Amino acid sequence: PAPRPSSTRLARARPRPRTSHHSTAMAAASGQSLMTQQANQVFKTLLQTPASNGKQVIVTNNPAYTTPNPLDALAEVTYEEAAALLKSNQLGVQKFFEEKDCADIGKILVEQGVSGHSLHMLSISNIEQDLGPLNLGQQLAMKHLLSKLRFVAKTQQRRDEIWSADEYYEVVESHPVEGCCLCPQWIKQLFAAPPQVQRVKLPAEKYGLTEAVLRIVRSGWVDGHSSQARHKTYTPNFGCGSLCGYSEDPDPQYRVQTDNIDLSCVEDVDSFAYSAQQKAVRPSCTDVCCGYEALTVMQPAEVVVTYVERGGDEEVTRKTLNLKVDPSTVEDVAQKIIAARDEAQSGDHGDFCFSGFASGFASPRSVHG
């Protein structure tokens, strides 16, 4: 008999189960739907009306339970109240807490020698350990007040100016040089230079330094003109300037831009001063005979500030700023910027998180309430 085929040859390969991307997506979708159902069930349980045998307590339904106490009044301090408190002496601090019905807190602060100027420098440990027998509620109220005082102090540091000045332009001095001949004044006027065309200039830059920022206010032409000064333009009257004259056009429009540079981003501060420079003049024969004006130019000194500007995606750009200042004050200005930079970078003021504190101030209407 013919040999039977082996079982190995007759056996067919069994198909392996395949998992397609469609089935994976369906499984993920079903898992997400299950999680959504569970979350909806949790929220439904939280928001549903309690059973008749349950007890729900809503204390805000009774006005007697929502009337603020004197300690709550410290949490409702307005920006104006906080700013005034920071400028007060010890008597002002005591009066503030007396008006807030927290006279015992004010008394303890005055006994410790704390005035309004140093009130925002209190630390959490000072409140908990150095202010005597304050209970827990009083400590929490003081911590809440302290957060707002720190915010106000920080904003005042960015606003109160240590130094301010306008952009310094070059100074041109003229010195008469006598000619070799005795020329009458009317002859000199015949050979005098024609008057310069009127020009319109942008306002000078304004510089301001606070404890936190270096502020520069500069201007630029709206139409994109690059020069700082430009000639005035005139329009002929009735289309004929030779007969009817000309009318002066309005000055071009310019925009004002304010740039605030955080002192913590300042890397280097350098200063430069220039000596007076006498302009070279080639006198003509008329000048040699009748005399002329020699010019001496004093250029403004410069304070060069190198700082880092951070953009999106952690992009860092290093920039320089040139401040044109009076040569007699250039060193003093540079030292003030350096001192303010060192103070801002030292961290003596504390790295407080002030986000949310501004929105926590009460309405100014409560001052008059």
mmCIF file of C-alpha atoms in Angstrom:
data_model
loop_
_atom_site.group_PDB
_atom_site.id
_atom_site.type_symbol
_atom_site.label_atom_id
_atom_site.label_comp_id
_atom_site.label_asym_id
_atom_site.label_seq_id
_atom_site.Cartn_x
_atom_site.Cartn_y
_atom_site.Cartn_z
ATOM 1 C CA PRO A 1 0.000 0.000 0.000
ATOM 2 C CA ALA A 2 1.068 3.557 -0.720
ATOM 3 C CA PRO A 3 2.484 5.358 2.225
ATOM 4 C CA ARG A 4 0.166 7.816 3.960
ATOM 5 C CA PRO A 5 1.183 11.408 3.956
ATOM 6 C CA SER A 6 2.637 12.475 7.203
ATOM 7 C CA SER A 7 0.553 14.493 9.602
ATOM 8 C CA THR A 8 3.091 17.257 9.345
ATOM 9 C CA ARG A 9 2.379 17.755 5.703
ATOM 10 C CA LEU A 10 -1.408 17.555 6.111
ATOM 11 C CA ALA A 11 -1.507 19.973 9.015
ATOM 12 C CA ARG A 12 -2.374 23.481 8.025
ATOM 13 C CA ALA A 13 -1.017 26.484 9.773
ATOM 14 C CA ARG A 14 -3.582 28.010 12.034
ATOM 15 C CA PRO A 15 -4.119 31.718 11.419
ATOM 16 C CA ARG A 16 -2.701 33.959 14.147
ATOM 17 C CA PRO A 17 -4.961 36.559 15.604
ATOM 18 C CA ARG A 18 -4.126 40.019 14.354
ATOM 19 C CA THR A 19 -4.793 43.208 16.235
ATOM 20 C CA SER A 20 -5.419 46.060 13.917
ATOM 21 C CA HIS A 21 -5.112 49.732 14.732
ATOM 22 C CA HIS A 22 -8.870 49.948 14.458
ATOM 23 C CA SER A 23 -9.422 47.447 17.235
ATOM 24 C CA THR A 24 -6.814 49.209 19.427
ATOM 25 C CA ALA A 25 -8.553 52.504 18.910
ATOM 26 C CA MET A 26 -11.905 50.949 19.751
ATOM 27 C CA ALA A 27 -10.482 49.490 22.968
ATOM 28 C CA ALA A 28 -9.013 52.864 23.933
ATOM 29 C CA ALA A 29 -12.304 54.566 23.127
ATOM 30 C CA SER A 30 -14.228 52.086 25.218
ATOM 31 C CA GLY A 31 -11.797 52.617 28.107
ATOM 32 C CA GLN A 32 -12.210 56.370 27.864
ATOM 33 C CA SER A 33 -15.987 56.068 27.715
ATOM 34 C CA LEU A 34 -15.897 53.897 30.836
ATOM 35 C CA MET A 35 -13.781 56.500 32.659
ATOM 36 C CA THR A 36 -16.167 59.217 31.494
ATOM 37 C CA GLN A 37 -19.128 57.287 32.817
ATOM 38 C CA GLN A 38 -17.412 56.826 36.159
ATOM 39 C CA ALA A 39 -16.549 60.521 36.370
ATOM 40 C CA ASN A 40 -20.115 61.486 35.510
ATOM 41 C CA GLN A 41 -21.381 59.169 38.218
ATOM 42 C CA VAL A 42 -19.064 60.837 40.772
ATOM 43 C CA PHE A 43 -20.228 64.326 39.826
ATOM 44 C CA LYS A 44 -23.820 63.189 39.853
ATOM 45 C CA THR A 45 -23.337 61.873 43.360
ATOM 46 C CA LEU A 46 -21.810 65.179 44.494
ATOM 47 C CA LEU A 47 -24.430 67.400 42.879
ATOM 48 C CA GLN A 48 -27.565 65.413 43.507
ATOM 49 C CA THR A 49 -30.038 66.542 46.117
ATOM 50 C CA PRO A 50 -29.525 64.706 49.385
ATOM 51 C CA ALA A 51 -32.055 62.213 50.548
ATOM 52 C CA SER A 52 -34.843 63.257 52.880
ATOM 53 C CA ASN A 53 -33.086 61.633 55.821
ATOM 54 C CA GLY A 54 -29.792 63.483 55.079
ATOM 55 C CA LYS A 55 -28.730 66.832 56.513
ATOM 56 C CA GLN A 56 -27.275 69.570 54.313
ATOM 57 C CA VAL A 57 -25.706 72.597 56.004
ATOM 58 C CA ILE A 58 -25.406 75.852 54.018
ATOM 59 C CA VAL A 59 -24.214 78.444 56.499
ATOM 60 C CA THR A 60 -24.331 81.320 54.007
ATOM 61 C CA ASN A 61 -28.127 81.242 54.075
ATOM 62 C CA ASN A 62 -28.041 83.155 57.353
ATOM 63 C CA PRO A 63 -26.484 86.674 57.263
ATOM 64 C CA ALA A 64 -25.405 86.259 60.863
ATOM 65 C CA TYR A 65 -22.898 83.628 59.729
ATOM 66 C CA THR A 66 -21.355 85.743 56.917
ATOM 67 C CA THR A 67 -20.740 89.045 58.699
ATOM 68 C CA PRO A 68 -16.933 89.573 58.717
ATOM 69 C CA ASN A 69 -15.153 89.972 62.016
ATOM 70 C CA PRO A 70 -12.305 92.451 62.640
ATOM 71 C CA LEU A 71 -9.662 89.924 61.589
ATOM 72 C CA ASP A 72 -11.452 89.426 58.276
ATOM 73 C CA ALA A 73 -11.181 93.189 57.726
ATOM 74 C CA LEU A 74 -7.401 92.815 57.437
ATOM 75 C CA ALA A 75 -7.986 90.548 54.437
ATOM 76 C CA GLU A 76 -10.164 93.226 52.799
ATOM 77 C CA VAL A 77 -7.525 95.952 52.769
ATOM 78 C CA THR A 78 -7.593 98.086 49.618
ATOM 79 C CA TYR A 79 -4.549 99.043 47.583
ATOM 80 C CA GLU A 80 -4.841 102.669 48.728
ATOM 81 C CA GLU A 81 -4.964 101.609 52.392
ATOM 82 C CA ALA A 82 -1.918 99.369 52.006
ATOM 83 C CA ALA A 83 0.063 102.071 50.181
ATOM 84 C CA ALA A 84 -0.758 104.627 52.895
ATOM 85 C CA LEU A 85 0.132 102.164 55.669
ATOM 86 C CA LEU A 86 3.597 101.612 54.155
ATOM 87 C CA LYS A 87 4.268 105.372 54.404
ATOM 88 C CA SER A 88 3.135 105.776 58.021
ATOM 89 C CA ASN A 89 5.121 105.913 61.243
ATOM 90 C CA GLN A 90 4.433 103.933 64.429
ATOM 91 C CA LEU A 91 1.509 106.164 65.384
ATOM 92 C CA GLY A 92 0.015 105.610 61.946
ATOM 93 C CA VAL A 93 0.374 101.849 62.324
ATOM 94 C CA GLN A 94 -1.371 101.917 65.697
ATOM 95 C CA LYS A 95 -4.180 104.106 64.299
ATOM 96 C CA PHE A 96 -4.677 101.767 61.322
ATOM 97 C CA PHE A 97 -5.160 98.677 63.469
ATOM 98 C CA GLU A 98 -7.386 100.583 65.889
ATOM 99 C CA GLU A 99 -9.688 101.568 63.019
ATOM 100 C CA LYS A 100 -9.752 97.909 61.951
ATOM 101 C CA ASP A 101 -10.766 96.904 65.525
ATOM 102 C CA CYS A 102 -7.451 95.060 65.937
ATOM 103 C CA ALA A 103 -5.856 97.441 68.422
ATOM 104 C CA ASP A 104 -4.032 94.644 70.252
ATOM 105 C CA ILE A 105 -2.098 93.735 67.063
ATOM 106 C CA GLY A 106 -1.133 97.367 66.495
ATOM 107 C CA LYS A 107 -0.002 97.723 70.095
ATOM 108 C CA ILE A 108 2.277 94.690 69.808
ATOM 109 C CA LEU A 109 3.791 96.002 66.558
ATOM 110 C CA VAL A 110 4.490 99.423 68.082
ATOM 111 C CA GLU A 111 6.032 97.841 71.171
ATOM 112 C CA GLN A 112 8.375 95.940 68.856
ATOM 113 C CA GLY A 113 9.338 99.193 67.101
ATOM 114 C CA VAL A 114 7.710 98.316 63.756
ATOM 115 C CA SER A 115 6.665 101.240 61.550
ATOM 116 C CA GLY A 116 4.808 101.254 58.269
ATOM 117 C CA HIS A 117 8.032 101.687 56.286
ATOM 118 C CA SER A 118 9.326 98.327 57.539
ATOM 119 C CA LEU A 119 6.039 96.476 57.943
ATOM 120 C CA HIS A 120 6.369 94.622 54.632
ATOM 121 C CA MET A 121 9.774 93.271 55.713
ATOM 122 C CA LEU A 122 8.202 91.050 58.381
ATOM 123 C CA SER A 123 8.736 87.346 57.879
ATOM 124 C CA ILE A 124 6.524 84.404 58.712
ATOM 125 C CA SER A 125 8.773 83.525 61.652
ATOM 126 C CA ASN A 126 8.458 87.091 62.971
ATOM 127 C CA ILE A 127 4.676 86.758 63.008
ATOM 128 C CA GLU A 128 4.737 83.336 64.669
ATOM 129 C CA GLN A 129 7.513 83.913 67.214
ATOM 130 C CA ASP A 130 8.308 87.608 67.729
ATOM 131 C CA LEU A 131 4.884 89.258 67.928
ATOM 132 C CA GLY A 132 4.048 87.934 71.362
ATOM 133 C CA PRO A 133 0.769 86.297 72.322
ATOM 134 C CA LEU A 134 -1.015 86.376 68.956
ATOM 135 C CA ASN A 135 -3.504 83.575 68.581
ATOM 136 C CA LEU A 136 -3.774 81.492 65.430
ATOM 137 C CA GLY A 137 -6.493 83.638 63.872
ATOM 138 C CA GLN A 138 -4.479 86.815 64.420
ATOM 139 C CA GLN A 139 -1.385 85.187 62.911
ATOM 140 C CA LEU A 140 -3.295 84.092 59.810
ATOM 141 C CA ALA A 141 -4.791 87.573 59.416
ATOM 142 C CA MET A 142 -1.319 89.144 59.673
ATOM 143 C CA LYS A 143 0.042 86.720 57.071
ATOM 144 C CA HIS A 144 -2.767 87.662 54.710
ATOM 145 C CA LEU A 145 -2.087 91.364 55.269
ATOM 146 C CA LEU A 146 1.654 90.819 54.833
ATOM 147 C CA SER A 147 1.172 89.267 51.380
ATOM 148 C CA LYS A 148 -0.691 92.370 50.203
ATOM 149 C CA LEU A 149 1.830 94.769 51.741
ATOM 150 C CA ARG A 150 4.640 92.954 49.927
ATOM 151 C CA PHE A 151 2.795 93.289 46.641
ATOM 152 C CA VAL A 152 2.284 97.027 47.132
ATOM 153 C CA ALA A 153 5.927 97.507 48.155
ATOM 154 C CA LYS A 154 7.070 95.652 45.044
ATOM 155 C CA THR A 155 4.958 97.809 42.743
ATOM 156 C CA GLN A 156 6.255 100.967 44.419
ATOM 157 C CA GLN A 157 9.824 99.805 43.849
ATOM 158 C CA ARG A 158 9.066 99.659 40.129
ATOM 159 C CA ARG A 159 7.518 103.138 40.174
ATOM 160 C CA ASP A 160 9.540 105.341 42.542
ATOM 161 C CA GLU A 161 12.484 106.802 40.631
ATOM 162 C CA ILE A 162 16.025 106.931 41.978
ATOM 163 C CA TRP A 163 17.343 108.905 39.009
ATOM 164 C CA SER A 164 15.784 110.485 35.943
ATOM 165 C CA ALA A 165 17.105 112.607 33.088
ATOM 166 C CA ASP A 166 16.476 113.563 29.481
ATOM 167 C CA GLU A 167 18.668 112.602 26.570
ATOM 168 C CA TYR A 168 21.715 114.871 26.427
ATOM 169 C CA TYR A 169 22.507 116.411 23.044
ATOM 170 C CA GLU A 170 25.876 117.595 21.849
ATOM 171 C CA VAL A 171 26.787 121.169 22.778
ATOM 172 C CA VAL A 172 28.230 123.444 20.099
ATOM 173 C CA GLU A 173 30.062 126.573 21.224
ATOM 174 C CA SER A 174 31.206 129.289 18.855
ATOM 175 C CA HIS A 175 34.278 131.478 19.343
ATOM 176 C CA PRO A 176 34.788 134.556 17.182
ATOM 177 C CA VAL A 177 38.056 134.759 15.284
ATOM 178 C CA GLU A 178 39.024 138.296 14.252
ATOM 179 C CA GLY A 179 40.006 138.976 10.665
ATOM 180 C CA CYS A 180 43.037 140.858 9.439
ATOM 181 C CA CYS A 181 40.966 143.719 8.046
ATOM 182 C CA LEU A 182 38.576 146.131 9.618
ATOM 183 C CA CYS A 183 35.266 145.213 7.961
ATOM 184 C CA PRO A 184 32.054 147.053 8.773
ATOM 185 C CA GLN A 185 29.180 145.014 10.120
ATOM 186 C CA TRP A 186 27.074 145.476 6.975
ATOM 187 C CA ILE A 187 29.824 143.938 4.875
ATOM 188 C CA LYS A 188 29.968 140.910 7.184
ATOM 189 C CA GLN A 189 26.219 140.462 6.797
ATOM 190 C CA LEU A 190 26.573 140.401 3.015
ATOM 191 C CA PHE A 191 28.869 137.387 3.240
ATOM 192 C CA ALA A 192 27.043 135.694 6.105
ATOM 193 C CA ALA A 193 25.824 132.133 5.592
ATOM 194 C CA PRO A 194 22.150 131.770 4.613
ATOM 195 C CA PRO A 195 19.775 130.757 7.416
ATOM 196 C CA GLN A 196 19.244 127.049 7.834
ATOM 197 C CA VAL A 197 16.005 125.424 6.757
ATOM 198 C CA GLN A 198 13.653 124.865 9.660
ATOM 199 C CA ARG A 199 13.625 121.325 10.970
ATOM 200 C CA VAL A 200 11.307 119.361 13.233
ATOM 201 C CA LYS A 201 12.844 116.956 15.739
ATOM 202 C CA LEU A 202 11.600 114.080 17.803
ATOM 203 C CA PRO A 203 11.342 114.637 21.570
ATOM 204 C CA ALA A 204 14.427 113.721 23.546
ATOM 205 C CA GLU A 205 14.577 110.288 25.125
ATOM 206 C CA LYS A 206 13.673 110.140 28.806
ATOM 207 C CA TYR A 207 15.512 107.873 31.245
ATOM 208 C CA GLY A 208 14.284 106.692 34.637
ATOM 209 C CA LEU A 209 15.820 104.327 37.189
ATOM 210 C CA THR A 210 13.887 102.618 39.979
ATOM 211 C CA GLU A 211 14.844 99.855 42.405
ATOM 212 C CA ALA A 212 13.557 97.257 39.949
ATOM 213 C CA VAL A 213 13.663 98.552 36.355
ATOM 214 C CA LEU A 214 15.528 100.886 34.025
ATOM 215 C CA ARG A 215 12.904 102.759 32.003
ATOM 216 C CA ILE A 216 13.507 104.375 28.595
ATOM 217 C CA VAL A 217 10.857 106.459 26.836
ATOM 218 C CA ARG A 218 11.698 107.051 23.176
ATOM 219 C CA SER A 219 9.826 108.357 20.142
ATOM 220 C CA GLY A 220 9.672 107.422 16.465
ATOM 221 C CA TRP A 221 7.982 108.717 13.340
ATOM 222 C CA VAL A 222 4.733 106.962 12.468
ATOM 223 C CA ASP A 223 5.543 106.996 8.739
ATOM 224 C CA GLY A 224 8.806 105.126 9.384
ATOM 225 C CA HIS A 225 11.231 107.999 8.731
ATOM 226 C CA SER A 226 14.589 106.929 10.136
ATOM 227 C CA SER A 227 16.143 110.309 10.915
ATOM 228 C CA GLN A 228 15.522 111.926 14.264
ATOM 229 C CA ALA A 229 15.179 115.373 12.672
ATOM 230 C CA ARG A 230 13.538 116.190 9.334
ATOM 231 C CA HIS A 231 12.874 119.281 7.275
ATOM 232 C CA LYS A 232 9.615 121.094 7.590
ATOM 233 C CA THR A 233 7.376 120.904 4.548
ATOM 234 C CA TYR A 234 5.377 123.715 2.967
ATOM 235 C CA THR A 235 2.369 123.785 0.659
ATOM 236 C CA PRO A 236 1.860 126.589 -1.928
ATOM 237 C CA ASN A 237 -1.264 128.660 -1.364
ATOM 238 C CA PHE A 238 -3.855 128.316 -4.122
ATOM 239 C CA GLY A 239 -1.394 126.252 -6.129
ATOM 240 C CA CYS A 240 0.999 129.161 -6.739
ATOM 241 C CA GLY A 241 3.611 129.712 -4.087
ATOM 242 C CA SER A 242 5.492 132.447 -5.969
ATOM 243 C CA LEU A 243 2.437 134.734 -5.940
ATOM 244 C CA CYS A 244 0.386 133.620 -2.941
ATOM 245 C CA GLY A 245 3.108 132.342 -0.646
ATOM 246 C CA TYR A 246 3.425 129.062 1.236
ATOM 247 C CA SER A 247 1.699 127.556 4.255
ATOM 248 C CA GLU A 248 3.601 125.472 6.777
ATOM 249 C CA ASP A 249 2.400 121.865 6.987
ATOM 250 C CA PRO A 250 1.579 120.339 10.372
ATOM 251 C CA ASP A 251 4.384 118.474 12.065
ATOM 252 C CA PRO A 252 4.495 114.739 11.269
ATOM 253 C CA GLN A 253 2.924 112.390 13.772
ATOM 254 C CA TYR A 254 5.159 110.393 16.092
ATOM 255 C CA ARG A 255 4.557 107.610 18.588
ATOM 256 C CA VAL A 256 5.994 107.194 22.084
ATOM 257 C CA GLN A 257 7.350 103.823 23.231
ATOM 258 C CA THR A 258 8.309 102.847 26.782
ATOM 259 C CA ASP A 259 10.860 100.084 27.354
ATOM 260 C CA ASN A 260 11.197 98.641 30.874
ATOM 261 C CA ILE A 261 14.402 96.664 31.453
ATOM 262 C CA ASP A 262 14.399 94.443 34.528
ATOM 263 C CA LEU A 263 17.536 95.150 36.545
ATOM 264 C CA SER A 264 17.873 91.455 37.343
ATOM 265 C CA CYS A 265 18.590 90.913 33.618
ATOM 266 C CA VAL A 266 21.391 93.515 33.442
ATOM 267 C CA GLU A 267 24.828 91.939 32.954
ATOM 268 C CA ASP A 268 27.259 94.833 32.516
ATOM 269 C CA VAL A 269 27.342 98.633 32.825
ATOM 270 C CA ASP A 270 30.087 100.709 31.153
ATOM 271 C CA SER A 271 30.536 104.451 30.737
ATOM 272 C CA PHE A 272 32.354 106.599 28.181
ATOM 273 C CA ALA A 273 33.133 110.321 28.120
ATOM 274 C CA TYR A 274 34.652 112.351 25.306
ATOM 275 C CA SER A 275 36.829 115.426 25.328
ATOM 276 C CA ALA A 276 35.816 118.634 23.575
ATOM 277 C CA GLN A 277 36.512 118.626 19.846
ATOM 278 C CA GLN A 278 37.224 121.749 17.815
ATOM 279 C CA LYS A 279 35.721 121.573 14.362
ATOM 280 C CA ALA A 280 38.185 121.979 11.547
ATOM 281 C CA VAL A 281 37.361 125.112 9.549
ATOM 282 C CA ARG A 282 38.945 126.129 6.276
ATOM 283 C CA PRO A 283 38.449 129.892 6.237
ATOM 284 C CA SER A 284 37.912 131.537 2.881
ATOM 285 C CA CYS A 285 39.571 134.784 1.823
ATOM 286 C CA THR A 286 36.566 136.697 3.095
ATOM 287 C CA ASP A 287 36.778 134.878 6.450
ATOM 288 C CA VAL A 288 40.458 135.691 6.792
ATOM 289 C CA CYS A 289 39.754 139.307 6.055
ATOM 290 C CA CYS A 290 36.509 139.856 7.980
ATOM 291 C CA GLY A 291 36.731 137.104 10.587
ATOM 292 C CA TYR A 292 34.658 133.960 11.236
ATOM 293 C CA GLU A 293 33.258 131.742 13.974
ATOM 294 C CA ALA A 294 35.285 128.783 15.249
ATOM 295 C CA LEU A 295 33.157 125.901 16.589
ATOM 296 C CA THR A 296 33.852 123.594 19.535
ATOM 297 C CA VAL A 297 31.684 120.483 19.944
ATOM 298 C CA MET A 298 31.170 118.618 23.215
ATOM 299 C CA GLN A 299 29.674 115.182 22.568
ATOM 300 C CA PRO A 300 27.372 113.604 25.153
ATOM 301 C CA ALA A 301 28.801 110.931 27.428
ATOM 302 C CA GLU A 302 27.416 107.410 27.126
ATOM 303 C CA VAL A 303 26.395 104.754 29.621
ATOM 304 C CA VAL A 304 26.282 101.380 27.864
ATOM 305 C CA VAL A 305 24.011 98.821 29.540
ATOM 306 C CA THR A 306 24.239 95.175 28.451
ATOM 307 C CA TYR A 307 21.220 93.084 29.353
ATOM 308 C CA VAL A 308 19.527 89.801 28.495
ATOM 309 C CA GLU A 309 16.055 89.682 26.987
ATOM 310 C CA ARG A 310 14.165 86.435 27.302
ATOM 311 C CA GLY A 311 11.611 85.436 24.676
ATOM 312 C CA GLY A 312 9.431 82.441 24.032
ATOM 313 C CA ASP A 313 10.740 78.861 24.063
ATOM 314 C CA GLU A 314 13.546 79.904 26.460
ATOM 315 C CA GLU A 315 15.115 82.058 23.743
ATOM 316 C CA VAL A 316 17.756 84.403 25.171
ATOM 317 C CA THR A 317 18.917 87.527 23.344
ATOM 318 C CA ARG A 318 21.720 89.777 24.557
ATOM 319 C CA LYS A 319 21.193 93.476 23.830
ATOM 320 C CA THR A 320 22.916 96.785 24.567
ATOM 321 C CA LEU A 321 21.403 100.136 25.436
ATOM 322 C CA ASN A 322 23.215 103.466 25.033
ATOM 323 C CA LEU A 323 22.160 106.243 27.385
ATOM 324 C CA LYS A 324 23.356 109.706 26.320
ATOM 325 C CA VAL A 325 23.930 111.685 29.495
ATOM 326 C CA ASP A 326 25.672 114.832 30.698
ATOM 327 C CA PRO A 327 29.472 114.286 30.794
ATOM 328 C CA SER A 328 29.612 115.823 34.278
ATOM 329 C CA THR A 329 27.259 113.149 35.683
ATOM 330 C CA VAL A 330 28.175 110.064 33.659
ATOM 331 C CA GLU A 331 30.098 108.317 36.441
ATOM 332 C CA ASP A 332 27.408 109.012 39.026
ATOM 333 C CA VAL A 333 24.701 107.622 36.709
ATOM 334 C CA ALA A 334 26.698 104.458 35.999
ATOM 335 C CA GLN A 335 27.283 103.812 39.708
ATOM 336 C CA LYS A 336 23.578 104.288 40.507
ATOM 337 C CA ILE A 337 22.606 101.732 37.847
ATOM 338 C CA ILE A 338 25.227 99.280 39.124
ATOM 339 C CA ALA A 339 24.076 99.680 42.741
ATOM 340 C CA ALA A 340 20.416 99.205 41.795
ATOM 341 C CA ARG A 341 21.346 96.183 39.667
ATOM 342 C CA ASP A 342 23.288 94.560 42.504
ATOM 343 C CA GLU A 343 20.436 95.191 44.929
ATOM 344 C CA ALA A 344 17.874 93.694 42.543
ATOM 345 C CA GLN A 345 20.018 90.604 41.907
ATOM 346 C CA SER A 346 20.980 90.053 45.538
ATOM 347 C CA GLY A 347 17.521 88.779 46.438
ATOM 348 C CA ASP A 348 17.339 90.895 49.584
ATOM 349 C CA HIS A 349 13.761 91.814 48.790
ATOM 350 C CA GLY A 350 12.725 88.165 48.644
ATOM 351 C CA ASP A 351 11.369 86.182 45.764
ATOM 352 C CA PHE A 352 7.708 86.406 46.526
ATOM 353 C CA CYS A 353 4.992 85.109 44.255
ATOM 354 C CA PHE A 354 2.661 88.052 43.812
ATOM 355 C CA SER A 355 0.352 86.510 41.256
ATOM 356 C CA GLY A 356 -3.131 86.612 42.666
ATOM 357 C CA PHE A 357 -2.393 89.179 45.352
ATOM 358 C CA ALA A 358 -3.505 92.094 43.171
ATOM 359 C CA SER A 359 -6.887 90.534 42.544
ATOM 360 C CA GLY A 360 -7.270 90.002 46.295
ATOM 361 C CA PHE A 361 -7.518 93.700 47.082
ATOM 362 C CA ALA A 362 -10.888 94.974 48.065
ATOM 363 C CA SER A 363 -12.752 97.630 46.154
ATOM 364 C CA PRO A 364 -11.640 101.224 46.916
ATOM 365 C CA ARG A 365 -15.251 101.941 47.880
ATOM 366 C CA SER A 366 -14.603 100.241 51.186
ATOM 367 C CA VAL A 367 -12.289 103.120 52.146
ATOM 368 C CA HIS A 368 -15.261 105.434 52.420
ATOM 369 C CA GLY A 369 -17.630 102.827 53.854
#
